[in-house]
Amino acid sequence: MNTHEKILTTAAFLFQKNGYHATGLNEIIKESATPKGSLYYHFPNGKEELVAATIKLMGDKIQHQIEEELAKNSDPVQAIKEFILDLARNFYEKDQENCFSISLLALETVSISESLRKTCIEVYDLWTDTYYQKLISSGFSSEKATELSLILQLMIEGAITISLIRNDTTMLVAVAEKIPILLQK
Amino acid sequence: MNTHEKILTTAAFLFQKNGYHATGLNEIIKESATPKGSLYYHFPNGKEELVAATIKLMGDKIQHQIEEELAKNSDPVQAIKEFILDLARNFYEKDQENCFSISLLALETVSISESLRKTCIEVYDLWTDTYYQKLISSGFSSEKATELSLILQLMIEGAITISLIRNDTTMLVAVAEKIPILLQK
DNA sequence: TAATATGTAGACCAGTCATTATAATTATTA
DNA sequence: TAATAATTATAATGACTGGTCTACATATTA
């Protein structure tokens, strides 16, 4: 892993876990064992450029993971339910591979800059579209799929948020159980 | 309004809007026009004591507002739906009276201190219980009411979060429309 | 090899942070 | 009114922040 990647993955982990303001550049360079000069060489516009890059990185990575999980089951109800139960199962392994929420970052960006906020919205749109495609490919109408994919996005992000705050996966499981009634045609 | 209250309400507004780390004590004393000495006189343990007090304050205030709104309609489906639509209607008036979410603060507290996290959980429990009481008083079983009040809490907080990030109330309205199907017996 | 781009290394800067210390003021009570 | 408590008002503190700067090392190319 080169310096650029090391900085990016470390930053992604810390930003996602502790948020933008609670994560210092010094913490990032210490954790990634890279000098400050390198950080500003690879991200000349500093913290904001770095966090924008990590949001995009996480957005893409998570989208692929969602896609992968949903592909395991042709039935969308079962696929999405299993995906959420999987989130619950892996919840307590808090490593780089197990972050499926950018809520903290996204909420912070609202009062940081419009461009960062926009970056977060694009990530949410990307994830929502992944659910949308699954629903479409299972015969849902475009209208229904649009509405339901947004609700799915909301419930999953909400369940992760509450699980993080409570440090307890009950709500993830509860949402998983609600998927059938939510997706009834 | 005395100094104590002035500090508290200003802090509540700023913490809720910008989060814990993005809100400086200097900003609070400037905005509330109170000297720093007073802040540390009324809140000797500084920022953390202050934010704990604001979380409790907001928790209670919002609980009463929820109760009030829900009381306007005997039918729980209609009551909750109208409550959410009301949130959407008042969404763009971002003053002290119009904050119904502590998601940003709550997510931040996870990596600040256990005691702050606990304070947030108590607030969530308080709100959830308000929905629970409404459902119980409308004939829902205790089991059903427990499950549904948690889901309601999740969906409302989630919808506010997404509305804040998108600066757009579409998801609040969408969730309001989903209430009937969600609360079907 | 010489010259040039690419990247690394860390000291340094001005500003801000939460907090503390201390003085001055106001209110309360004897 | 005198004495004491309660509160306000700032200045100062050390730690830390994001960002800049320049020297140095390592590649790449001529």
Coordinates of C-alpha atoms (C1' of nucleotides) in Angstrom, one line a residue:
Chain A
M1 CA 0.0 0.0 0.0
N2 CA 1.5 3.3 -1.0
T3 CA 1.4 6.5 1.0
H4 CA -1.6 7.9 -0.8
E5 CA -3.7 4.8 0.0
K6 CA -2.4 4.6 3.5
I7 CA -3.5 8.1 4.3
L8 CA -6.8 7.6 2.6
T9 CA -7.8 4.4 4.4
T10 CA -6.6 5.6 7.7
A11 CA -8.5 8.8 7.3
A12 CA -11.6 7.0 6.1
F13 CA -11.6 4.8 9.2
L14 CA -11.1 7.7 11.7
F15 CA -13.5 10.1 10.0
Q16 CA -16.2 7.5 9.9
K17 CA -15.7 6.5 13.5
N18 CA -15.2 9.8 15.2
G19 CA -16.4 12.4 12.7
Y20 CA -14.8 15.3 10.9
H21 CA -14.1 17.7 13.7
A22 CA -13.0 15.0 16.2
T23 CA -10.4 13.7 13.8
G24 CA -7.2 15.6 13.7
L25 CA -4.7 15.6 10.9
N26 CA -2.0 14.8 13.4
E27 CA -4.0 11.7 14.4
I28 CA -4.3 10.6 10.8
I29 CA -0.6 11.0 10.1
K30 CA 0.4 9.3 13.3
E31 CA -2.0 6.4 12.7
S32 CA -0.9 6.0 9.1
A33 CA 2.7 6.6 9.9
T34 CA 3.1 9.1 7.2
P35 CA 4.7 12.6 7.5
K36 CA 2.6 15.7 7.3
G37 CA 4.4 16.8 4.2
S38 CA 3.1 13.7 2.3
L39 CA -0.4 14.5 3.4
Y40 CA -0.3 17.9 1.9
Y41 CA 1.6 16.7 -1.1
H42 CA -1.2 14.2 -1.9
F43 CA -4.1 16.4 -0.7
P44 CA -2.9 20.0 -1.3
N45 CA -6.2 21.4 -0.1
G46 CA -5.9 19.8 3.3
K47 CA -8.5 18.4 5.5
E48 CA -11.5 19.2 3.4
E49 CA -10.1 17.6 0.3
L50 CA -9.1 14.6 2.3
V51 CA -12.5 14.1 3.8
A52 CA -14.1 14.5 0.4
A53 CA -11.9 11.8 -1.0
T54 CA -12.7 9.4 1.9
I55 CA -16.5 10.0 1.6
K56 CA -16.3 9.1 -2.1
L57 CA -14.1 6.1 -1.3
M58 CA -16.4 4.8 1.3
G59 CA -19.4 5.5 -0.9
D60 CA -18.1 3.4 -3.7
K61 CA -16.8 0.6 -1.5
I62 CA -20.1 0.3 0.4
Q63 CA -22.1 0.4 -2.8
H64 CA -20.2 -2.6 -4.1
Q65 CA -20.7 -4.5 -0.8
I66 CA -24.4 -3.8 -0.9
E67 CA -24.6 -5.0 -4.5
E68 CA -22.7 -8.1 -3.7
E69 CA -24.9 -9.0 -0.7
L70 CA -28.1 -8.3 -2.6
A71 CA -27.0 -10.5 -5.4
K72 CA -26.9 -13.5 -3.1
N73 CA -30.7 -13.8 -3.2
S74 CA -33.0 -13.4 -6.2
D75 CA -36.0 -12.5 -4.0
P76 CA -35.6 -8.8 -3.0
V77 CA -37.4 -9.2 0.3
Q78 CA -35.1 -12.1 1.4
A79 CA -32.0 -10.4 -0.1
I80 CA -32.5 -7.1 1.7
K81 CA -33.5 -8.9 4.9
E82 CA -30.4 -11.0 4.9
F83 CA -28.3 -8.0 4.1
I84 CA -29.5 -6.2 7.2
L85 CA -29.1 -9.3 9.4
D86 CA -25.6 -9.5 8.0
L87 CA -25.0 -6.0 9.1
A88 CA -26.2 -6.9 12.6
R89 CA -24.0 -10.0 12.7
N90 CA -20.8 -8.1 11.7
F91 CA -21.7 -5.0 13.8
Y92 CA -19.3 -5.5 16.6
E93 CA -16.2 -6.0 14.4
K94 CA -15.4 -2.3 14.1
D95 CA -12.7 -2.4 11.5
Q96 CA -12.2 -0.7 8.1
E97 CA -14.3 -3.3 6.3
N98 CA -17.3 -2.8 8.6
C99 CA -18.6 0.7 8.3
F100 CA -21.8 1.1 6.4
S101 CA -22.9 4.5 7.6
I102 CA -21.7 8.0 6.9
S103 CA -24.5 9.6 9.0
L104 CA -22.1 11.4 11.4
L105 CA -20.0 12.8 8.6
A106 CA -23.0 13.7 6.5
L107 CA -24.6 15.6 9.4
E108 CA -21.4 17.4 10.1
T109 CA -20.9 18.4 6.5
V110 CA -24.2 20.3 6.6
S111 CA -22.5 23.1 8.6
I112 CA -19.1 22.7 7.0
S113 CA -19.5 23.3 3.2
E114 CA -22.0 22.9 0.5
S115 CA -19.6 20.9 -1.6
L116 CA -19.0 18.3 1.1
R117 CA -22.8 18.1 1.7
K118 CA -23.3 17.5 -2.0
T119 CA -20.7 14.8 -1.9
C120 CA -22.6 13.0 0.8
I121 CA -25.9 13.3 -1.0
E122 CA -24.3 11.7 -4.1
V123 CA -23.2 8.8 -1.9
Y124 CA -26.7 8.4 -0.6
D125 CA -28.1 8.5 -4.1
L126 CA -25.7 5.8 -5.1
W127 CA -26.8 3.5 -2.4
T128 CA -30.5 4.2 -2.9
D129 CA -30.0 3.4 -6.6
T130 CA -28.5 0.1 -5.7
Y131 CA -31.7 -0.8 -3.8
Y132 CA -33.7 0.6 -6.7
Q133 CA -32.1 -1.6 -9.2
K134 CA -32.7 -4.7 -7.1
L135 CA -36.4 -3.8 -6.8
I136 CA -36.7 -3.1 -10.5
S137 CA -35.0 -6.3 -11.5
S138 CA -37.6 -8.1 -9.3
G139 CA -40.6 -6.7 -11.1
F140 CA -41.4 -3.6 -9.0
S141 CA -42.7 -0.7 -10.9
S142 CA -40.4 2.3 -11.4
E143 CA -42.6 4.4 -9.2
K144 CA -42.8 1.8 -6.4
A145 CA -39.1 1.1 -6.6
T146 CA -38.2 4.8 -6.3
E147 CA -40.4 5.2 -3.2
L148 CA -39.3 2.0 -1.5
S149 CA -35.6 2.4 -2.2
L150 CA -35.6 5.7 -0.4
I151 CA -37.5 4.2 2.6
L152 CA -35.1 1.3 2.6
Q153 CA -32.1 3.7 2.6
L154 CA -33.6 5.6 5.5
M155 CA -34.5 2.6 7.6
I156 CA -31.1 1.0 7.1
E157 CA -29.1 4.1 7.9
G158 CA -31.5 4.8 10.8
A159 CA -31.1 1.4 12.2
I160 CA -27.3 1.6 12.0
T161 CA -27.3 5.0 13.7
I162 CA -29.4 3.8 16.6
S163 CA -27.3 0.6 16.9
L164 CA -24.2 2.7 17.1
I165 CA -25.7 5.0 19.7
R166 CA -27.1 2.1 21.8
N167 CA -24.1 -0.2 20.9
D168 CA -26.8 -2.8 20.4
T169 CA -28.0 -4.4 17.2
T170 CA -31.7 -4.9 18.3
M171 CA -32.9 -2.2 15.9
L172 CA -31.1 -3.7 13.0
V173 CA -32.8 -7.0 13.6
A174 CA -36.1 -5.3 14.1
V175 CA -35.8 -3.5 10.8
A176 CA -34.8 -6.7 9.0
E177 CA -38.0 -8.3 10.3
K178 CA -40.0 -5.3 9.0
I179 CA -38.8 -5.7 5.5
P180 CA -41.5 -8.2 4.3
I181 CA -44.4 -5.9 5.4
L182 CA -42.6 -2.9 4.0
L183 CA -42.0 -4.4 0.5
Q184 CA -45.4 -6.0 0.1
K185 CA -46.7 -5.2 -3.4
Chain B
M1 CA -34.1 35.1 31.2
N2 CA -31.2 34.7 33.7
T3 CA -27.6 34.0 32.8
H4 CA -28.0 30.2 33.4
E5 CA -30.9 30.0 31.1
K6 CA -29.3 32.2 28.5
I7 CA -26.2 30.0 28.3
L8 CA -28.3 26.8 28.2
T9 CA -30.6 27.8 25.4
T10 CA -27.9 29.3 23.3
A11 CA -25.8 26.2 23.8
A12 CA -28.7 23.9 23.0
F13 CA -29.3 25.7 19.7
L14 CA -25.6 25.7 18.6
F15 CA -24.9 22.1 19.8
Q16 CA -28.0 20.8 18.0
K17 CA -27.2 22.7 14.8
N18 CA -23.4 22.3 14.5
G19 CA -22.6 19.5 16.9
Y20 CA -20.4 19.2 19.9
H21 CA -16.9 19.6 18.4
A22 CA -17.9 22.3 16.0
T23 CA -19.4 24.4 18.7
G24 CA -16.8 26.4 20.7
L25 CA -17.4 27.8 24.2
N26 CA -16.3 31.2 22.8
E27 CA -19.1 31.0 20.3
I28 CA -21.6 30.2 23.1
I29 CA -20.6 33.0 25.3
K30 CA -20.4 35.4 22.4
E31 CA -23.9 34.4 21.1
S32 CA -25.4 34.5 24.6
A33 CA -23.6 37.7 25.6
T34 CA -22.4 36.2 28.8
P35 CA -18.8 36.2 30.2
K36 CA -16.8 33.1 30.3
G37 CA -16.6 33.3 34.1
S38 CA -20.3 32.9 34.3
L39 CA -20.2 29.8 32.1
Y40 CA -17.8 28.1 34.4
Y41 CA -19.6 29.3 37.5
H42 CA -22.9 27.7 36.3
F43 CA -21.3 24.7 34.7
P44 CA -18.1 24.1 36.7
N45 CA -17.2 20.9 34.7
G46 CA -17.2 22.9 31.5
K47 CA -18.2 21.8 28.0
E48 CA -19.2 18.3 28.9
E49 CA -21.5 19.3 31.7
L50 CA -23.0 22.0 29.5
V51 CA -23.7 19.6 26.7
A52 CA -25.2 17.0 29.0
A53 CA -27.5 19.7 30.4
T54 CA -28.6 20.8 26.9
I55 CA -29.3 17.2 25.8
K56 CA -31.5 16.7 28.8
L57 CA -33.2 20.1 28.2
M58 CA -33.9 19.3 24.6
G59 CA -35.0 15.8 25.4
D60 CA -37.7 17.0 27.8
K61 CA -38.8 19.9 25.6
I62 CA -39.2 17.8 22.5
Q63 CA -41.0 15.1 24.5
H64 CA -43.6 17.6 25.6
Q65 CA -44.0 18.9 22.0
I66 CA -44.5 15.3 20.7
E67 CA -47.1 14.7 23.4
E68 CA -48.9 17.8 22.6
E69 CA -49.0 17.1 18.9
L70 CA -50.1 13.5 19.4
A71 CA -52.9 14.6 21.7
K72 CA -54.5 16.5 18.8
N73 CA -55.8 13.4 17.2
S74 CA -57.3 10.3 18.9
D75 CA -56.5 8.0 16.1
P76 CA -52.8 7.1 16.4
V77 CA -52.3 6.7 12.7
Q78 CA -53.6 10.1 12.0
A79 CA -52.0 11.7 15.0
I80 CA -48.5 10.4 14.1
K81 CA -48.9 11.1 10.4
E82 CA -50.0 14.7 11.2
F83 CA -47.1 15.1 13.6
I84 CA -44.6 14.2 10.9
L85 CA -46.3 16.4 8.3
D86 CA -46.0 19.2 10.9
L87 CA -42.3 18.6 11.2
A88 CA -42.1 18.9 7.4
R89 CA -44.1 22.1 7.4
N90 CA -41.9 23.8 10.1
F91 CA -38.7 22.3 8.8
Y92 CA -37.2 25.4 7.2
E93 CA -37.7 27.6 10.3
K94 CA -34.4 26.7 11.9
D95 CA -34.9 28.4 15.3
Q96 CA -34.7 27.2 18.8
E97 CA -38.2 25.9 18.8
N98 CA -37.7 23.8 15.7
C99 CA -35.2 21.2 16.5
F100 CA -36.5 17.6 16.8
S101 CA -33.3 15.7 16.4
I102 CA -30.2 15.0 18.4
S103 CA -28.7 12.5 15.9
L104 CA -25.6 14.6 15.3
L105 CA -24.9 15.1 19.0
A106 CA -25.8 11.5 19.9
L107 CA -23.4 10.1 17.2
E108 CA -20.7 12.3 18.4
T109 CA -21.1 11.3 22.1
V110 CA -20.4 7.7 21.2
S111 CA -16.7 8.6 20.9
I112 CA -16.7 11.3 23.6
S113 CA -17.9 9.6 26.8
E114 CA -20.0 6.8 28.1
S115 CA -22.0 9.1 30.3
L116 CA -23.0 11.4 27.5
R117 CA -23.9 8.5 25.4
K118 CA -26.1 7.2 28.2
T119 CA -27.8 10.7 28.4
C120 CA -28.7 10.5 24.7
I121 CA -30.1 7.0 25.1
E122 CA -32.3 8.2 27.9
V123 CA -33.7 10.9 25.7
Y124 CA -34.4 8.4 22.9
D125 CA -36.1 6.1 25.4
L126 CA -38.2 9.1 26.6
W127 CA -39.4 9.9 23.1
T128 CA -40.0 6.2 22.2
D129 CA -42.1 5.9 25.3
T130 CA -44.2 8.8 24.2
Y131 CA -45.1 7.0 21.0
Y132 CA -45.6 3.8 23.0
Q133 CA -48.2 5.5 25.3
K134 CA -50.1 6.8 22.4
L135 CA -50.2 3.3 20.8
I136 CA -51.2 1.7 24.1
S137 CA -54.0 4.2 24.7
S138 CA -55.3 3.4 21.3
G139 CA -55.6 -0.3 22.0
F140 CA -52.4 -1.7 20.7
S141 CA -51.0 -4.6 22.6
S142 CA -48.0 -4.0 24.8
E143 CA -45.8 -6.2 22.6
K144 CA -47.0 -4.5 19.4
A145 CA -46.6 -1.0 20.9
T146 CA -43.1 -1.7 22.0
E147 CA -42.0 -2.9 18.6
L148 CA -43.8 -0.2 16.7
S149 CA -42.7 2.7 18.9
L150 CA -39.1 1.8 18.3
I151 CA -39.7 1.7 14.6
L152 CA -41.5 5.0 14.7
Q153 CA -38.7 6.6 16.6
L154 CA -36.2 5.2 14.1
M155 CA -38.1 6.4 11.0
I156 CA -38.8 9.9 12.3
E157 CA -35.2 10.5 13.4
G158 CA -34.1 9.0 10.1
A159 CA -36.4 11.2 8.1
I160 CA -35.2 14.3 9.9
T161 CA -31.6 13.3 9.4
I162 CA -32.0 12.8 5.7
S163 CA -34.1 16.0 5.4
L164 CA -31.3 17.9 7.1
I165 CA -28.6 16.5 4.9
R166 CA -30.6 17.0 1.7
N167 CA -32.2 20.2 3.0
D168 CA -35.4 18.9 1.6
T169 CA -38.5 17.5 3.4
T170 CA -39.4 14.9 0.8
M171 CA -38.4 12.0 3.1
L172 CA -40.4 13.4 6.0
V173 CA -43.5 13.5 3.8
A174 CA -42.7 10.0 2.4
V175 CA -42.4 8.6 5.9
A176 CA -45.7 10.3 7.0
E177 CA -47.4 8.6 4.1
K178 CA -46.0 5.2 5.2
I179 CA -47.4 5.5 8.7
P180 CA -50.8 3.8 7.9
I181 CA -49.2 0.7 6.4
L182 CA -46.7 0.6 9.2
L183 CA -49.3 0.8 12.0
Q184 CA -51.8 -1.7 10.5
K185 CA -52.8 -4.1 13.1
Chain C
dT1 C1' 26.4 11.1 -14.8
dA2 C1' 23.8 15.4 -14.5
dA3 C1' 19.5 17.5 -14.2
dT4 C1' 14.8 17.3 -13.0
dA5 C1' 10.7 15.8 -11.3
dT6 C1' 8.5 13.3 -7.4
dG7 C1' 7.8 12.4 -2.9
dT8 C1' 9.2 12.4 2.1
dA9 C1' 10.4 14.4 6.5
dG10 C1' 9.5 17.3 10.3
dA11 C1' 10.2 21.8 12.2
dC12 C1' 7.5 25.8 12.6
dC13 C1' 3.6 29.3 12.5
dA14 C1' -0.4 31.8 13.8
dG15 C1' -4.6 31.0 15.7
dT16 C1' -8.0 28.6 18.5
dC17 C1' -9.4 25.5 22.0
dA18 C1' -11.1 24.4 26.8
dT19 C1' -9.8 25.7 31.1
dT20 C1' -7.9 28.3 35.2
dA21 C1' -6.9 32.3 38.0
dT22 C1' -7.9 36.4 39.8
dA23 C1' -10.1 40.8 40.2
dA24 C1' -14.3 43.4 40.3
dT25 C1' -19.0 43.8 40.9
dT26 C1' -23.5 42.9 42.6
dA27 C1' -26.7 40.8 45.8
dT28 C1' -27.8 38.9 50.3
dT29 C1' -27.8 38.8 55.0
dA30 C1' -26.3 40.1 59.9
Chain D
dT1 C1' -23.9 49.7 57.3
dA2 C1' -20.6 46.0 57.4
dA3 C1' -19.5 41.5 56.1
dT4 C1' -20.2 37.8 53.3
dA5 C1' -21.7 35.3 49.6
dA6 C1' -22.9 35.0 44.7
dT7 C1' -22.0 36.2 40.3
dT8 C1' -19.7 38.6 36.6
dA9 C1' -15.8 40.1 34.0
dT10 C1' -11.2 39.4 31.8
dA11 C1' -6.7 38.1 31.2
dA12 C1' -3.6 34.6 30.9
dT13 C1' -2.4 29.5 30.2
dG14 C1' -0.8 25.5 27.9
dA15 C1' -2.2 22.2 24.7
dC16 C1' -3.5 21.5 20.3
dT17 C1' -5.3 22.8 15.6
dG18 C1' -4.8 23.0 10.4
dG19 C1' -1.6 24.8 7.4
dT20 C1' 3.1 26.4 5.6
dC21 C1' 7.8 26.1 4.7
dT22 C1' 12.2 24.4 3.5
dA23 C1' 15.6 20.8 3.5
dC24 C1' 16.2 16.3 2.1
dA25 C1' 15.9 11.8 -0.2
dT26 C1' 14.6 9.0 -4.0
dA27 C1' 13.2 8.2 -8.4
dT28 C1' 13.0 9.3 -13.4
dT29 C1' 14.8 11.0 -17.5
dA30 C1' 18.4 13.4 -20.7

